[in-house]
mmCIF file of C-alpha atoms in Angstrom:
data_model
loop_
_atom_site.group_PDB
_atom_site.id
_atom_site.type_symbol
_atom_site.label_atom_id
_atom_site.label_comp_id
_atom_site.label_asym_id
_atom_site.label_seq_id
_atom_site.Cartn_x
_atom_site.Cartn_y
_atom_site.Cartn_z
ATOM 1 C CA UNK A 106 16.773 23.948 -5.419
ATOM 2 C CA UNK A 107 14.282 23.310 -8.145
ATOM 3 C CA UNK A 108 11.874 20.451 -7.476
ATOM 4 C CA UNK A 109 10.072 18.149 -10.368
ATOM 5 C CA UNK A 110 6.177 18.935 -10.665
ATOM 6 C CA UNK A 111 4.471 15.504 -9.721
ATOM 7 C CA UNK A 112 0.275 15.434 -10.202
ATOM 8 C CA UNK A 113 0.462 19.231 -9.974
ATOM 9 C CA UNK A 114 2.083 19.908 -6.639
ATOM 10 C CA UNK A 115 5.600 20.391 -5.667
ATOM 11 C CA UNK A 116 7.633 19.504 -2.843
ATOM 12 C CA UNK A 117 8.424 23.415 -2.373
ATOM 13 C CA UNK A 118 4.489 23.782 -2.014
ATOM 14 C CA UNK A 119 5.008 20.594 0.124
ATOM 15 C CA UNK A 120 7.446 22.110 2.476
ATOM 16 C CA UNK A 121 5.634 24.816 2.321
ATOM 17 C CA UNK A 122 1.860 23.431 3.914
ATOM 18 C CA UNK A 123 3.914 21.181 6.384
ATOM 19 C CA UNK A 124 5.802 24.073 8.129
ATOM 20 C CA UNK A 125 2.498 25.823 8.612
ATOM 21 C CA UNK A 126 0.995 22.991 9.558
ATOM 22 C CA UNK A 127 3.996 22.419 12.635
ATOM 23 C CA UNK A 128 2.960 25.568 13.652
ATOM 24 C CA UNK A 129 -0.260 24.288 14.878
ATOM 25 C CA UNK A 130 0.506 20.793 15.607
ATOM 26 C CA UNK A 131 3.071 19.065 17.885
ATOM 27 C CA UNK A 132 4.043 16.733 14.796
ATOM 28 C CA UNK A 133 3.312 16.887 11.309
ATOM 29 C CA UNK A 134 3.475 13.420 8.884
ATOM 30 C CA UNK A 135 3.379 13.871 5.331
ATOM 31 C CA UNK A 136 2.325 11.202 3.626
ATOM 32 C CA UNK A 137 1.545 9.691 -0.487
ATOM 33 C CA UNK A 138 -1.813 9.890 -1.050
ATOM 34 C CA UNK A 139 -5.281 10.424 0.301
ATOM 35 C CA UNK A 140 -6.006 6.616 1.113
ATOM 36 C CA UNK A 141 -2.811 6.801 4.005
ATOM 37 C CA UNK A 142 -4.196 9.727 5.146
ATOM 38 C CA UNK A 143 -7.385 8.152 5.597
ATOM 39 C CA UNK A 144 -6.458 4.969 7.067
ATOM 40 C CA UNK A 145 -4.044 6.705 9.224
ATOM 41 C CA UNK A 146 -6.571 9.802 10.603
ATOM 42 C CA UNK A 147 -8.933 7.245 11.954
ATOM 43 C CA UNK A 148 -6.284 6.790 15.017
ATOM 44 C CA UNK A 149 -3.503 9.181 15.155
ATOM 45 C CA UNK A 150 -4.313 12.409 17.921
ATOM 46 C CA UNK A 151 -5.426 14.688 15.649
ATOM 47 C CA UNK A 152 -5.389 17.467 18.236
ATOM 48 C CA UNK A 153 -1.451 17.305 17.829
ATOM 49 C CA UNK A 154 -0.566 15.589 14.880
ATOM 50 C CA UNK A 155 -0.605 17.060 11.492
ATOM 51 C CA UNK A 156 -1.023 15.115 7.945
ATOM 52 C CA UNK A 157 0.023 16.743 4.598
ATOM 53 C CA UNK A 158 -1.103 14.636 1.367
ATOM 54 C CA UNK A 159 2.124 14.827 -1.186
ATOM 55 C CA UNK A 160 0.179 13.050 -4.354
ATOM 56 C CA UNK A 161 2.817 10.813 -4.770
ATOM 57 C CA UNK A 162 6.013 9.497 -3.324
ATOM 58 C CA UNK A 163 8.235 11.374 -5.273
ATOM 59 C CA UNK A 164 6.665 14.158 -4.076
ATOM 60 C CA UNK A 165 7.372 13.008 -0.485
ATOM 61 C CA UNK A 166 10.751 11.764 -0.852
ATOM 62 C CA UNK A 167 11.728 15.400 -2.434
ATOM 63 C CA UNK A 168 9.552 16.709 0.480
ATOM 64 C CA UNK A 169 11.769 14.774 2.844
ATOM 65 C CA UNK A 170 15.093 16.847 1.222
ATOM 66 C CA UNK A 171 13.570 20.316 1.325
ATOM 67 C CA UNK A 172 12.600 19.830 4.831
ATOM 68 C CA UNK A 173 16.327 18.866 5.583
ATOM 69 C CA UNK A 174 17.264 21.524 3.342
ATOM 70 C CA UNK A 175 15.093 24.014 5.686
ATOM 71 C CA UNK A 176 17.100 22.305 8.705
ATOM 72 C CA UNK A 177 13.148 21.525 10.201
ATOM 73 C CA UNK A 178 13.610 19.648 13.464
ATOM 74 C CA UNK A 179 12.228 15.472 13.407
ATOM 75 C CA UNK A 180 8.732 16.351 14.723
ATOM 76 C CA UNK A 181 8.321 15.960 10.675
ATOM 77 C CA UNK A 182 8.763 12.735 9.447
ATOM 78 C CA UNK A 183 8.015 11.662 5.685
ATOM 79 C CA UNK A 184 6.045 8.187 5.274
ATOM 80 C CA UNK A 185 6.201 6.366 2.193
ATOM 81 C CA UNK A 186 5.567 2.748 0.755
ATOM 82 C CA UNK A 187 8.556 0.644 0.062
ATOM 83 C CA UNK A 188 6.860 -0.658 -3.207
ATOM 84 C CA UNK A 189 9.530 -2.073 -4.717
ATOM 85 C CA UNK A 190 12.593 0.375 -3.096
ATOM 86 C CA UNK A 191 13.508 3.535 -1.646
ATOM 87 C CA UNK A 192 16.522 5.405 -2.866
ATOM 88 C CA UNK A 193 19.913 4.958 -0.984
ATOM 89 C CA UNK A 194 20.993 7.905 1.200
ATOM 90 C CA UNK A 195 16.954 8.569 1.624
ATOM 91 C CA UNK A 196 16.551 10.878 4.494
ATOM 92 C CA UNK A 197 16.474 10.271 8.413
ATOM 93 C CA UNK A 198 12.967 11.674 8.957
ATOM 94 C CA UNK A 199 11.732 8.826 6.048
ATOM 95 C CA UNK A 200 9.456 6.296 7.562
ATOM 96 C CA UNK A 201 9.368 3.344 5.194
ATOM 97 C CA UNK A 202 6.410 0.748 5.276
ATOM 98 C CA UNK A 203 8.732 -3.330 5.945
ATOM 99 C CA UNK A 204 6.253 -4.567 3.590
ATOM 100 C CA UNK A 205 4.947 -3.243 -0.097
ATOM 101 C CA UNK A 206 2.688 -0.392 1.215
ATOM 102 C CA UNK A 207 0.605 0.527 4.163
ATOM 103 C CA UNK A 208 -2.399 -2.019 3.180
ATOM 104 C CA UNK A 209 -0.234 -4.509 2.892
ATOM 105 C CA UNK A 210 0.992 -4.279 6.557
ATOM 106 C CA UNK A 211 -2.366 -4.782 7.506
ATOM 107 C CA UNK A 212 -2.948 -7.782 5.674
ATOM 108 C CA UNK A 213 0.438 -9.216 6.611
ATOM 109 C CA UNK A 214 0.236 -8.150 10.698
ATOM 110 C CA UNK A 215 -3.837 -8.300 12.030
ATOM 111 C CA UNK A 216 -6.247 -10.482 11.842
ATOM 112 C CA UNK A 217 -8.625 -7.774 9.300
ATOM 113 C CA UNK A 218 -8.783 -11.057 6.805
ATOM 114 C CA UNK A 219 -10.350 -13.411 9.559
ATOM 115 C CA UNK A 220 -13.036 -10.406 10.237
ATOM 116 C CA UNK A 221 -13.301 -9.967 6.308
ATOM 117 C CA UNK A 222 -14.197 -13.567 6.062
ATOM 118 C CA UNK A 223 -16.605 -13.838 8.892
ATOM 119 C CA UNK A 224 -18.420 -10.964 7.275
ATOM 120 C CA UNK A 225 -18.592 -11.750 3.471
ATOM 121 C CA UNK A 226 -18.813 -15.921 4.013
ATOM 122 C CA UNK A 227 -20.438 -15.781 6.878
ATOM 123 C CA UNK A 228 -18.501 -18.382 8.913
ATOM 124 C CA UNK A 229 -15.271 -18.094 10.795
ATOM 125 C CA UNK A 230 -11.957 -19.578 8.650
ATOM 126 C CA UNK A 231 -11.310 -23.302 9.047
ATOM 127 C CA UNK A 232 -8.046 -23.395 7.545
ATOM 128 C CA UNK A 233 -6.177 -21.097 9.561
ATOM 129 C CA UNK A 234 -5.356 -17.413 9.095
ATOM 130 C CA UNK A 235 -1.571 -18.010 7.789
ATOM 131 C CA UNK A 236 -3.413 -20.408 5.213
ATOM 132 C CA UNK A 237 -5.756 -17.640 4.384
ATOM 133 C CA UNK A 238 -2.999 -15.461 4.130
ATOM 134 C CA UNK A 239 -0.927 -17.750 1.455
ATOM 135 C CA UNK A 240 -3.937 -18.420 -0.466
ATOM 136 C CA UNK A 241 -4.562 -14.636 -1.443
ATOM 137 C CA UNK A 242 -0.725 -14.064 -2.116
ATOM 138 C CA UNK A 243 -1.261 -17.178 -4.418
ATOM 139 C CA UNK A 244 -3.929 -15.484 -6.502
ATOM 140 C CA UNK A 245 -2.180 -11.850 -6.671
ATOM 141 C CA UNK A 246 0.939 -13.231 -7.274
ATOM 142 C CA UNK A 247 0.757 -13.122 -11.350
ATOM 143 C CA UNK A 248 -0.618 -9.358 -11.192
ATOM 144 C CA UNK A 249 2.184 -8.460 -9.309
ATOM 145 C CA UNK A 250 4.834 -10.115 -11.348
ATOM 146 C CA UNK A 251 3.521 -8.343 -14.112
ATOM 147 C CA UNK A 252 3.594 -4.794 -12.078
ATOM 148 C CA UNK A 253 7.145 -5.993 -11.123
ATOM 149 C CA UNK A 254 8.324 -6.698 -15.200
ATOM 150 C CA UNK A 255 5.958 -3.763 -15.948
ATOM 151 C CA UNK A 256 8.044 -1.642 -14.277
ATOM 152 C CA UNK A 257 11.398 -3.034 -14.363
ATOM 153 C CA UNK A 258 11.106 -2.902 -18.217
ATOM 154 C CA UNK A 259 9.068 -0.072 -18.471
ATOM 155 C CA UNK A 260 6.259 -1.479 -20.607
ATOM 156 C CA UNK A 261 3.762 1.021 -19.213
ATOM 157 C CA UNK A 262 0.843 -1.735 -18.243
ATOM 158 C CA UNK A 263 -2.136 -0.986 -16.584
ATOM 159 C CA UNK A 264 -2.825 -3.493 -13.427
ATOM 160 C CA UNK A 265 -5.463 -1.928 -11.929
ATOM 161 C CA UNK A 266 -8.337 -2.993 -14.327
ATOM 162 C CA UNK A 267 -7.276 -6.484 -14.817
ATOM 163 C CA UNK A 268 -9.872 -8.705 -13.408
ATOM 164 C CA UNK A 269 -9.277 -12.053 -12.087
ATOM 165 C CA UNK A 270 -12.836 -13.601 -11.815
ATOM 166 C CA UNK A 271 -12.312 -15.395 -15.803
ATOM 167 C CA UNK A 272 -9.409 -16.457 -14.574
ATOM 168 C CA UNK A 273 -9.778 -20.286 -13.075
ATOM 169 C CA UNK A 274 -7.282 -20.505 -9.818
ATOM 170 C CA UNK A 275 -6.429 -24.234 -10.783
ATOM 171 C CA UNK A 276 -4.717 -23.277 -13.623
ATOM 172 C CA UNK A 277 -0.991 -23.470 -13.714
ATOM 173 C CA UNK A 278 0.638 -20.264 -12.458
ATOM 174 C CA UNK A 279 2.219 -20.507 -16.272
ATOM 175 C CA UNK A 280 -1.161 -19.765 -17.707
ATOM 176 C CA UNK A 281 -2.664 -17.481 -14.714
ATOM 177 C CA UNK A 282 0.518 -15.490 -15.600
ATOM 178 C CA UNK A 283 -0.460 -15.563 -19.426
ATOM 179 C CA UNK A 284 -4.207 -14.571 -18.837
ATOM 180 C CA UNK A 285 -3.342 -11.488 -17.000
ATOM 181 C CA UNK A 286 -0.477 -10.414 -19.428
ATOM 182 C CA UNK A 287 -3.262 -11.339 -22.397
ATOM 183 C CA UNK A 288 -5.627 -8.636 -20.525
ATOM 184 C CA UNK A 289 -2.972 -6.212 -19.867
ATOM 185 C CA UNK A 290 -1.925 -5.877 -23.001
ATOM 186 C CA UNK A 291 -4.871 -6.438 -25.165
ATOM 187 C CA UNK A 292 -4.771 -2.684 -26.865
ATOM 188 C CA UNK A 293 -1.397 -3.019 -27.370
ATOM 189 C CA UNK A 294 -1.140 -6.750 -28.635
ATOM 190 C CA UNK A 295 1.213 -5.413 -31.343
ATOM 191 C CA UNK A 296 4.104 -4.169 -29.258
ATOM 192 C CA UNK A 297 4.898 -7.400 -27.727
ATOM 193 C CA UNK A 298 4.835 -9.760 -30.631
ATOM 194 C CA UNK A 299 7.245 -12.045 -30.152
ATOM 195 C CA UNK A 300 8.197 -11.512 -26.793
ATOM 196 C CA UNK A 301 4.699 -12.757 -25.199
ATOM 197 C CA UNK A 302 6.332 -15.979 -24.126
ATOM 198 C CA UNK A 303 9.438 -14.574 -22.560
ATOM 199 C CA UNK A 304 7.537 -12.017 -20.362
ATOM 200 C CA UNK A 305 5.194 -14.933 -19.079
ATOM 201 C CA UNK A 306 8.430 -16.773 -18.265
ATOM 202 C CA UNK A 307 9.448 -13.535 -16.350
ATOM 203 C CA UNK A 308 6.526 -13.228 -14.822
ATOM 204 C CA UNK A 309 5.986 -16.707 -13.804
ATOM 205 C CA UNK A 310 9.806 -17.280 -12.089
ATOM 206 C CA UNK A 311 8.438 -13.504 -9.885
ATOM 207 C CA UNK A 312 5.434 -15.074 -9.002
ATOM 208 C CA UNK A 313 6.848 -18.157 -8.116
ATOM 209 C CA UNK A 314 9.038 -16.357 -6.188
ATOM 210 C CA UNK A 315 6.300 -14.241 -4.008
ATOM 211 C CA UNK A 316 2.844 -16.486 -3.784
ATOM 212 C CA UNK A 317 3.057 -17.557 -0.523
ATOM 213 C CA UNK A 318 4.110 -14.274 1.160
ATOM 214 C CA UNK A 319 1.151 -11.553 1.213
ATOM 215 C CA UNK A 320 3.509 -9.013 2.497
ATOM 216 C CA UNK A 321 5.236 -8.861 -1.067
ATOM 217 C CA UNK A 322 2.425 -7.416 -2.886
ATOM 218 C CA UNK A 323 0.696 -4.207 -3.235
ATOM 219 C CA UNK A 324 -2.379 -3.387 -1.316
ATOM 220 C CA UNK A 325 -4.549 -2.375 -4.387
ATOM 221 C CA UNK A 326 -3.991 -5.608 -5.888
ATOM 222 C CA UNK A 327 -4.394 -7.819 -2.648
ATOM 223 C CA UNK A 328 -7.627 -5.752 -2.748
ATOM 224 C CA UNK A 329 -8.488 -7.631 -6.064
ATOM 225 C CA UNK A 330 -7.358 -11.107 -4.699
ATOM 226 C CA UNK A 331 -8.896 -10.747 -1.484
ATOM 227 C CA UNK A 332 -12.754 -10.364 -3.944
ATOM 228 C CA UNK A 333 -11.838 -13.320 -5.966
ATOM 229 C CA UNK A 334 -11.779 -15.435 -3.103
ATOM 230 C CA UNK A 335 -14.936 -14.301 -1.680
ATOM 231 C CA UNK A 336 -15.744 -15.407 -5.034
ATOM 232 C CA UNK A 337 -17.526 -11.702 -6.164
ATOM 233 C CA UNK A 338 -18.755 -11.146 -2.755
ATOM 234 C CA UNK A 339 -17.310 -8.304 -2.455
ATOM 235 C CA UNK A 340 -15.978 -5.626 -4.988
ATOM 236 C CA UNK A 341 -11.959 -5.196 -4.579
ATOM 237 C CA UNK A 342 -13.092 -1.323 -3.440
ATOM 238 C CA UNK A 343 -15.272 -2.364 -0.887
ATOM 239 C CA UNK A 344 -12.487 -4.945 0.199
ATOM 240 C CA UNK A 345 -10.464 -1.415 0.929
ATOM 241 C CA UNK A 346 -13.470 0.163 2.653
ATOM 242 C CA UNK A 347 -13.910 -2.825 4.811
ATOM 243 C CA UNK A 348 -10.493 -2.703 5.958
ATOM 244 C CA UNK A 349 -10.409 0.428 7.012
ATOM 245 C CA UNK A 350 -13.382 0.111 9.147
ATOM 246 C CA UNK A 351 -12.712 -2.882 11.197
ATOM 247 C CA UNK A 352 -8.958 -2.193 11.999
ATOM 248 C CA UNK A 353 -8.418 -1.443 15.288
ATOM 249 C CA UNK A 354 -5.712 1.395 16.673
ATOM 250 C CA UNK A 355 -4.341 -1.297 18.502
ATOM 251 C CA UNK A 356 -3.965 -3.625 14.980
ATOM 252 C CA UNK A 357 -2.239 -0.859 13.213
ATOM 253 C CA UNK A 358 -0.050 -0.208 16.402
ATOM 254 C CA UNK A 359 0.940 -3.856 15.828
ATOM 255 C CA UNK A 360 2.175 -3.089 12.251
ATOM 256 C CA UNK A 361 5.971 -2.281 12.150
ATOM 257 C CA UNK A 362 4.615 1.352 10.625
ATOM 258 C CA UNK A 363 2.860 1.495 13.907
ATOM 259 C CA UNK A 364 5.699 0.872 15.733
ATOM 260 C CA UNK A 365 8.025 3.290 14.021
ATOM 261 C CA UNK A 366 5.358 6.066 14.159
ATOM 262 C CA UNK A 367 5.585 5.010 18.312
ATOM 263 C CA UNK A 368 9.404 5.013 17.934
ATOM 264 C CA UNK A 369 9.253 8.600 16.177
ATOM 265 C CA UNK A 370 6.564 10.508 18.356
ATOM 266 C CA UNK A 371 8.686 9.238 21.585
ATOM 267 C CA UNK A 372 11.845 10.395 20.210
ATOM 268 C CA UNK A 373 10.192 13.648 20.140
ATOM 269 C CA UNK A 374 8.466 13.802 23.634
ATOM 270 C CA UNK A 375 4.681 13.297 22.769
ATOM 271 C CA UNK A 376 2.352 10.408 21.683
ATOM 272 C CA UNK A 377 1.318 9.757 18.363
ATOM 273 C CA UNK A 378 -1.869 7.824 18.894
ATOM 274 C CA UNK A 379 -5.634 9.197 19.903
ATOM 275 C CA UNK A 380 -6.375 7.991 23.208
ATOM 276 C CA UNK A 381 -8.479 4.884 23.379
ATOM 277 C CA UNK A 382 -11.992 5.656 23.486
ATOM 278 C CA UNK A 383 -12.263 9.268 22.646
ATOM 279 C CA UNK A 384 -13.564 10.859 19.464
ATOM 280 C CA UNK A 385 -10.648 11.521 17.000
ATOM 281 C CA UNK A 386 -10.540 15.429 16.308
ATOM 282 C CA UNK A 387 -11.490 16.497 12.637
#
């Protein structure tokens, strides 16, 4: 089988690090990228379970075939983000976030936005955390329409750098949708003339669609809405950092990746998790 060379790395090489690595642990998870791997290594046993980085989810998902391929046993599973699918006929041993990606579980199943805004404002949330939780999806929703269209058209935008703090949250989600496409596609204003209108329509019937459900967006850019609340308090990095540090292994047991990393370790006769209160093995 010949396998596509994603970010330098292939799924043979893949394959290759997760076999060794079941030689020396009693499971092995291979998952996208560094920042799963570091939310996840806070609270998985690390004296018997395993993590291989595959740089990418195509990577993993052609991880997930060799190791099928090699007939390796279930105590390697593959876990990847649902973004915005997974391929039919994906593999068994594929564990798929419900939600858009791991962060987003978090912010969609604990309480890590109640803590967040006890720490950066100072005072505990008045509205409720389900209101809390709408408002963000409200303010990402126009970035991720525009990942969404990005994609689905294969315009090759950039999200990532688009900053929402110009951007005044009474506005019509007509013209919050038109100030991110502006910034978007600023150094490329010439490719879309004429069509600026009728992405901004796209984009606005997506975000419509999504703004009160923070489980339908990705975790980098919840990252970004989450500091535009806090009005700057925070930088949409931090926002990540923070995260990580105050969820709890029972909050990400909570998540349904949690649960299906439960499900998976029982199925093969050992526990997944580090036990409560003892130092997690480097």
């Amino acid at each position: 089988m010949t396998f596509e060379n994603v970010f330098g790395v292939t799924a043979a090489e893949i394959l290759a690090d997760a076999l060794m690595m079941r030689k020396v642990r009693e499971l092995v998870l291979v998952v996208e990228g560094q920042t799963d791997e570091n939310m996840l290594c806070r609270h998985v046993a690390r004296s018997q379970v395993g993590v291989v980085i595959a740089h990418g989810k195509l990577n993993a998902l052609q991880a997930a075939t060799a190791l099928d391929d090699a007939d390796a046993d279930s105590t390697i599973a593959v876990l990847v983000d649902r973004d915005q699918g997974v391929p039919d006929g994906v593999s068994r041993r594929v564990i798929t976030t419900e939600v858009w990606d791991l962060d987003s579980e978090v912010f969609a199943f604990t309480d890590v936005l109640a803590q967040a805004h006890l720490n950066f404002m100072k005072k505990p949330i008045q509205s409720g955390l389900s209101e809390l939780r709408c408002e963000i999806a409200s303010i990402a929703a126009p970035i991720t329409a525009l990942l969404i269209v990005s994609n689905d058209r294969r315009l090759g935008l950039k999200v990532s750098k688009i900053s929402l703090s110009g951007i005044d949250r009474s506005l019509s989600l007509s013209d919050r949708a038109a100030a991110v496409l502006a910034q978007a596609i600023q150094r490329r204003r010439g490719e879309f003339e004429g069509q600026f209108g009728e992405l901004v329509s796209e984009m606005e019937a997506i975000a419509a669609a999504i703004s009160g459900c923070i489980s339908d967006h990705q975790g980098h850019i919840l990252h970004n809405a989450v500091s535009d609340y806090f009005r700057g308090k925070v930088r949409p990095k931090d926002v990540q950092s923070f995260t990580w540090a105050a969820l709890a292994q029972e909050d990400l047991r909570n998540t349904t990746v949690g649960q299906k990393l439960e499900e998976w370790a029982s199925a093969c006769g050992t526990d997944v998790w580090a036990a409560r209160g003892s130092a997690v093995a480097a």
